[in-house]
Amino acid sequence: MATRTGGVIVAAGGSMDGGPAGCSLSGMCDRDRYTPWSVNYTHHDRTYTSMHMALVIGLVAKTSEAKVLYRLGDPEWLSAVVSRLAPTPRWTPLPVRRVSEVIELLGT
């Protein structure tokens, strides 16, 4: 449902997960001993490109590798990262490398 195509598939009765949790990110929080965590992202003004999705996945992976996932909860740091990553062209060959460069520039 994050794209027009996804919305049409769900509306047509397709097999894609739909409804309020159709576009969500979930995981387990180690903070409270593996407490399930989830957030929906269905109400954004624009759709996400495949490059944006690759950058988000890379950002979570790289902050996890560096053991600094808590930085994703820092609004100033996250805003600085997003403002540098958002204009990344769709044809960038190695988006995870771009994420690494930005994280190194801003510090982890």
XYZ file of C-alpha atoms in Angstrom:
108
model
C 0.000 0.000 0.000
C 3.018 2.338 0.044
C 2.626 2.717 -3.728
C -0.324 3.335 -6.003
C 0.150 -0.142 -7.442
C 0.045 -1.706 -3.982
C -3.134 0.204 -3.165
C -4.791 -0.998 -6.374
C -3.786 -4.619 -5.693
C -5.241 -4.467 -2.184
C -8.420 -2.739 -3.422
C -8.837 -5.421 -6.086
C -8.615 -8.174 -3.474
C -5.038 -9.187 -4.211
C -2.849 -11.240 -1.945
C -0.846 -8.295 -0.621
C -1.297 -7.475 3.072
C -3.661 -4.535 3.332
C -5.480 -2.594 5.975
C -4.065 -0.478 8.772
C -0.935 -2.608 9.181
C -0.398 -3.136 5.443
C 2.667 -0.889 5.379
C 4.523 -1.326 8.584
C 7.960 -1.907 9.930
C 8.254 -4.294 12.821
C 10.900 -5.927 14.903
C 11.899 -7.006 18.369
C 13.204 -4.520 20.937
C 16.003 -5.884 23.064
C 15.427 -3.081 25.564
C 12.449 -4.848 27.169
C 13.658 -8.379 26.488
C 12.348 -8.969 23.002
C 9.214 -6.861 23.134
C 7.513 -6.693 19.718
C 7.576 -3.223 18.135
C 5.763 -1.938 15.059
C 5.153 1.362 13.279
C 2.876 2.089 10.290
C 3.929 4.374 7.447
C 0.839 4.597 5.264
C 0.085 8.294 5.593
C 3.003 9.966 3.863
C 2.542 12.619 1.205
C 4.587 10.788 -1.429
C 5.283 7.205 -2.330
C 8.694 5.700 -1.635
C 11.024 4.756 -4.449
C 12.941 1.502 -4.445
C 16.077 3.567 -3.763
C 14.482 5.086 -0.653
C 13.623 1.615 0.592
C 17.181 0.379 -0.073
C 18.557 3.377 1.828
C 16.302 2.743 4.843
C 17.260 -0.930 4.926
C 20.926 0.042 4.640
C 20.584 2.658 7.382
C 19.074 0.188 9.837
C 21.683 -2.439 8.913
C 24.649 -0.079 9.256
C 23.501 1.436 12.553
C 22.900 -2.084 13.845
C 26.387 -3.225 12.760
C 27.901 -0.231 14.554
C 25.741 -0.986 17.614
C 24.263 2.521 17.526
C 20.604 1.813 16.719
C 19.703 4.342 19.421
C 20.840 7.074 16.979
C 17.676 6.386 14.956
C 15.768 7.856 17.930
C 17.796 11.101 17.871
C 15.697 13.556 15.812
C 18.595 15.891 14.984
C 20.943 13.124 13.875
C 18.254 11.285 11.908
C 17.133 14.510 10.234
C 20.718 15.214 9.149
C 21.076 11.675 7.759
C 17.747 11.784 5.916
C 18.439 15.237 4.424
C 21.666 13.862 2.929
C 20.249 10.525 1.767
C 16.868 11.636 0.360
C 18.256 13.235 -2.833
C 20.228 10.076 -3.743
C 19.470 9.325 -7.409
C 17.588 6.107 -8.213
C 20.454 4.850 -10.343
C 23.108 5.009 -7.584
C 24.854 1.623 -7.871
C 25.720 1.001 -4.201
C 23.176 2.626 -1.874
C 24.596 0.917 1.232
C 27.981 2.504 0.509
C 26.237 5.882 0.356
C 24.647 5.174 3.754
C 28.056 4.269 5.191
C 29.573 7.504 3.865
C 26.827 9.641 5.403
C 26.992 7.848 8.755
C 30.782 8.282 8.867
C 30.437 11.961 7.949
C 27.930 12.633 10.736
C 29.486 10.263 13.264
C 27.893 7.243 14.867
